[in-house]
Coordinates of C-alpha atoms in Angstrom, one line a residue:
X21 CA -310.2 -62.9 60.2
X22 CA -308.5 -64.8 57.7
X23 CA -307.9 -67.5 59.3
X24 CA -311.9 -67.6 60.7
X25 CA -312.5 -68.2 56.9
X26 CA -310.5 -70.7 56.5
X27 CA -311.6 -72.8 59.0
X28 CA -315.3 -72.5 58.2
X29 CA -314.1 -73.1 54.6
X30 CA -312.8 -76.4 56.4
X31 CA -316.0 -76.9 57.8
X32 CA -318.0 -76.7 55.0
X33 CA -316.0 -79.1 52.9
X34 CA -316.1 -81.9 55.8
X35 CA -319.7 -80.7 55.7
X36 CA -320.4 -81.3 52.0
X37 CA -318.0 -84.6 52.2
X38 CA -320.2 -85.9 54.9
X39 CA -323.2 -85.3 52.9
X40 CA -321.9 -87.0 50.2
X41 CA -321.0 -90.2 51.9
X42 CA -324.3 -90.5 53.4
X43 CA -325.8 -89.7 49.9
X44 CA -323.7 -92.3 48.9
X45 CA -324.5 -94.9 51.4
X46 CA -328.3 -94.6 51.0
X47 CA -327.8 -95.2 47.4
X48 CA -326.4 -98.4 48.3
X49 CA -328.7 -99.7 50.7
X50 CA -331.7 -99.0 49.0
X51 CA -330.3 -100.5 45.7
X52 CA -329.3 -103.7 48.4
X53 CA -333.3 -103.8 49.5
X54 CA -334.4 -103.3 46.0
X55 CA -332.5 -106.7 44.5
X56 CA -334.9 -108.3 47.4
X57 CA -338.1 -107.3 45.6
X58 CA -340.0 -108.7 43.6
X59 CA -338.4 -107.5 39.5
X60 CA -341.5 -105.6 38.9
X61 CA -342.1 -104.0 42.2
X62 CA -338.3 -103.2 41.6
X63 CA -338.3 -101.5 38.3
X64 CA -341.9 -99.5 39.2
X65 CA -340.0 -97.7 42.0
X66 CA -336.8 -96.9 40.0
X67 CA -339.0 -95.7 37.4
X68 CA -340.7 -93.0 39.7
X69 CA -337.5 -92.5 41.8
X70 CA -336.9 -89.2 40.9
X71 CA -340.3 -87.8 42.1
X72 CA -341.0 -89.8 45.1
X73 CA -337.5 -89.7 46.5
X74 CA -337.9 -86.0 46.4
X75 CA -341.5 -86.0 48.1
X76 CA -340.1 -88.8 51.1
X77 CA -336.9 -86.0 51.8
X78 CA -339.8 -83.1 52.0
X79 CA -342.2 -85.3 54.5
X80 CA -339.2 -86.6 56.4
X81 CA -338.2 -82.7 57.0
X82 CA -341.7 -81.8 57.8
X83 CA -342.8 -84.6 59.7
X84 CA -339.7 -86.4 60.9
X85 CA -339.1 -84.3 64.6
X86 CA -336.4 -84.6 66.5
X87 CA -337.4 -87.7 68.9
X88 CA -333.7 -88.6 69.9
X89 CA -334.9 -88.3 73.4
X90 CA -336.7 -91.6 72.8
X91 CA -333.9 -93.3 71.3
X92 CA -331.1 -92.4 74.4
X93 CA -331.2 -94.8 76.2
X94 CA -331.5 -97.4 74.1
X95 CA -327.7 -95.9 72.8
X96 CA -326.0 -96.6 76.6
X97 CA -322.4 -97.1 76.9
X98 CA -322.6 -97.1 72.7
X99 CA -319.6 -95.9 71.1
X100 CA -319.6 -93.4 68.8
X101 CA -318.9 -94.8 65.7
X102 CA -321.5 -97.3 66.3
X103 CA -323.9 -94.9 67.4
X104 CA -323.5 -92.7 64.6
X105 CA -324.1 -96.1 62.4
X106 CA -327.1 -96.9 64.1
X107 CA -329.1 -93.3 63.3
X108 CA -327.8 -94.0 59.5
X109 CA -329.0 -97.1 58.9
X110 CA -332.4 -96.5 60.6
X111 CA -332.3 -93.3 58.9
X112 CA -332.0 -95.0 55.5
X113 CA -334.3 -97.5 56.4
X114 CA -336.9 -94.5 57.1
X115 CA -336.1 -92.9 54.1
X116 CA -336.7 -96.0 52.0
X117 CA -339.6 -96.6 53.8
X118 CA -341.1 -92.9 52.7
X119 CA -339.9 -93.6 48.8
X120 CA -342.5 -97.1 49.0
X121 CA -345.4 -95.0 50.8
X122 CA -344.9 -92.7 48.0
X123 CA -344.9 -95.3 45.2
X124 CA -347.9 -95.5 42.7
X125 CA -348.3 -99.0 43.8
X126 CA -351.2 -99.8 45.4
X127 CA -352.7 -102.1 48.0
X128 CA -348.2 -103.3 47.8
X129 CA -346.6 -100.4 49.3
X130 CA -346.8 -102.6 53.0
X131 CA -345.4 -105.5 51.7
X132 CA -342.4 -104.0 50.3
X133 CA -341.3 -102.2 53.9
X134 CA -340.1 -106.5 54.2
X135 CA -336.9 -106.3 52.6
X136 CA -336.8 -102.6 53.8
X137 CA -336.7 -103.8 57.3
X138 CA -334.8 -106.9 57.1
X139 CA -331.8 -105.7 55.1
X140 CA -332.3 -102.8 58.4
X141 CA -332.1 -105.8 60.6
X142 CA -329.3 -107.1 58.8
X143 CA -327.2 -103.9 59.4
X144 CA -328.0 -103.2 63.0
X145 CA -326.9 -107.4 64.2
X146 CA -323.7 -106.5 62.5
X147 CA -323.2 -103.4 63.9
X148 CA -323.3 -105.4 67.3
X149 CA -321.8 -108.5 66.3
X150 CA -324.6 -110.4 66.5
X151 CA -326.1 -113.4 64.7
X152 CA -328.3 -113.1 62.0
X153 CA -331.8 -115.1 60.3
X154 CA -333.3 -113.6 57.8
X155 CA -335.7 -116.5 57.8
X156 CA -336.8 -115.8 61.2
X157 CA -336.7 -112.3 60.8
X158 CA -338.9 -112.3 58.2
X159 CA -341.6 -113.7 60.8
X160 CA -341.7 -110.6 62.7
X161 CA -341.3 -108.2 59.4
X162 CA -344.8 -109.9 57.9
X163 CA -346.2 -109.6 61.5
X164 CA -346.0 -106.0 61.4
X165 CA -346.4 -105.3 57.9
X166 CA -350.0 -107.1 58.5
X167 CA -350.7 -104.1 61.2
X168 CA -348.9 -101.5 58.7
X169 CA -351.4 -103.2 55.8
X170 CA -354.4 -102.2 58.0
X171 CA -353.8 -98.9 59.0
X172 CA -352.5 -98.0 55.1
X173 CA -355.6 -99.5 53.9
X174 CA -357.7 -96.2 53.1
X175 CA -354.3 -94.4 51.4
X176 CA -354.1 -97.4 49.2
X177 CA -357.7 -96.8 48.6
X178 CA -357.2 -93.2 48.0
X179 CA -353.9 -94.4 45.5
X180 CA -356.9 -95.2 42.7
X181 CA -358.3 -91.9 42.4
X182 CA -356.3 -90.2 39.9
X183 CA -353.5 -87.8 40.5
X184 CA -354.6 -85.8 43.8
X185 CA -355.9 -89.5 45.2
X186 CA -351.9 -90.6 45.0
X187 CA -350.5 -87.9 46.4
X188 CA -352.7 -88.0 49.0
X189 CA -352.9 -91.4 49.4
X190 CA -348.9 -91.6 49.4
X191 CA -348.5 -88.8 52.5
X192 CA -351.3 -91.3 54.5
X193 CA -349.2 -94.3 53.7
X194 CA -345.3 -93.0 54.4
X195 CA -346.8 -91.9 57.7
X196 CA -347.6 -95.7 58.3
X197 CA -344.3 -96.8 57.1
X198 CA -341.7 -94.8 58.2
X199 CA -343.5 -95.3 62.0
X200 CA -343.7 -98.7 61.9
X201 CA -339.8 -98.8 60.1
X202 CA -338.3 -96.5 62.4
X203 CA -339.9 -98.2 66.0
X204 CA -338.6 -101.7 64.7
X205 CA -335.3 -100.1 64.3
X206 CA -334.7 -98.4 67.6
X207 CA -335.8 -101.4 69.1
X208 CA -333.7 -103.6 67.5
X209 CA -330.8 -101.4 68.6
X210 CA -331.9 -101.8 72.3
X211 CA -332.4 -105.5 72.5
X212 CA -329.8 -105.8 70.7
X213 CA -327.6 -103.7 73.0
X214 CA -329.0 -104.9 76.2
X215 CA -327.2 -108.4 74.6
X216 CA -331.5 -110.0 74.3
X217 CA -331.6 -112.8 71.4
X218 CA -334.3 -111.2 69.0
X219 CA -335.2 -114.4 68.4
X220 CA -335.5 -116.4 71.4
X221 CA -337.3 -113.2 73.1
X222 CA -340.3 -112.6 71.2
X223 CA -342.4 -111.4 73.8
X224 CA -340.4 -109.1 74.6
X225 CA -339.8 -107.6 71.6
X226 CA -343.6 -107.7 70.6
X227 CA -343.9 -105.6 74.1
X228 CA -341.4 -103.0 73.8
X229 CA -342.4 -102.5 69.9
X230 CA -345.5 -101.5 71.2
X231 CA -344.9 -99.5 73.7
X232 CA -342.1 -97.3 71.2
X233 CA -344.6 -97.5 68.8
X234 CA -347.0 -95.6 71.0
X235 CA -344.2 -92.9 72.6
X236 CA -343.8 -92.4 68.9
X237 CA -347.3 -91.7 68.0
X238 CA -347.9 -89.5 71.2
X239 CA -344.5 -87.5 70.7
X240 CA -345.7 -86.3 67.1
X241 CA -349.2 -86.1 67.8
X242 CA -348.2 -83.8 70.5
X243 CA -346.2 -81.4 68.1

């Protein structure tokens, strides 16, 4: 008995470590994707940190279902260390994503997922070795913030009437963002594991981001 308590004492302390360090590390990546805003964007969403940091952690538990039957293959022959880097960084990327749907900024919020999903981008080419342009990156970022901008539209609307119109307005627009964030990721992670330039394969990754996009959609529409 005694030592059964030990060990989930153990567990609990690995546990509460583990949550630390990934506290930790999305502290640092966000702080990483906000020195890539613009300063006033930046200091808006530090300012009202504390609110909607809380409010992306609630709709990420509600919303945020467990679709890591998508994402399997896409992890083949990936070991674990990587693997386990991969979910973070998209993870944190989602997260971040939430916080700017969330923000009191409006007709921006889209925009702002950019440097979200570059510094994403960034991560994920290291993770595999691979070479990395931000300046070509940012092609495809702007290409699908442009969708994310139209879809948000009626939340940013909403964002103008006074404090029911931003919440409301927020939940519509962190559903837009954290899709659109987390589908870039994941297939990012598969080119990038089936060794496909980004880059040089454009068509294909316009393709298969559409065709996650949609799984996604289906998968929680279907909840």
């Amino acid at each position: 008995m005694f030592n059964k308590g030990k060990d989930n004492s153990n567990y609990s302390e690995k546990d509460a470590n583990r949550s630390q360090e990934k506290s930790e590390g999305f502290d640092e990546f966000f702080n990483q994707v906000l020195l890539k805003m613009p300063a006033k964007s930046a200091t808006l969403i530090r300012n009202s940190l504390g609110q909607t940091k809380v409010k992306a952690e609630a709709f990420l538990a509600k919303n945020g279902e467990k679709l890591d039957h998508l994402f399997d293959e896409y992890l083949k022959n990936v070991d674990e260390v990587t693997r386990r880097k991969c979910h973070e960084t998209i993870h944190f990327a989602t997260l971040a994503a939430a916080i700017v749907g969330f923000s009191p900024i409006p007709f921006s919020d889209a925009f702002l997922l950019v440097p979200i999903q570059l510094t994403m981008m960034m991560r994920l080419h290291k993770l595999f070795g691979a070479s990395w342009s931000e300046g070509l990156a940012k092609g495809f970022t702007k290409e699908l913030v442009v969708v994310g901008l139209g879809r948000s539209v009626v939340g940013n609307v909403i964002k103008f009437v006074p404090a029911v119109g931003t919440v409301t307005g927020g939940i519509i627009n962190a559903t837009v963002a954290t899709t659109i964030t987390e589908t870039l990721g994941w297939v990012t992670v598969k080119m990038l594991n089936d060794g496909e330039d980004i880059f040089n394969d454009v068509l294909t990754f316009q393709g298969q981001f559409k065709g996650l996009l949609k799984k996604i959609q289906k998968s929680r529409n279907t909840k």
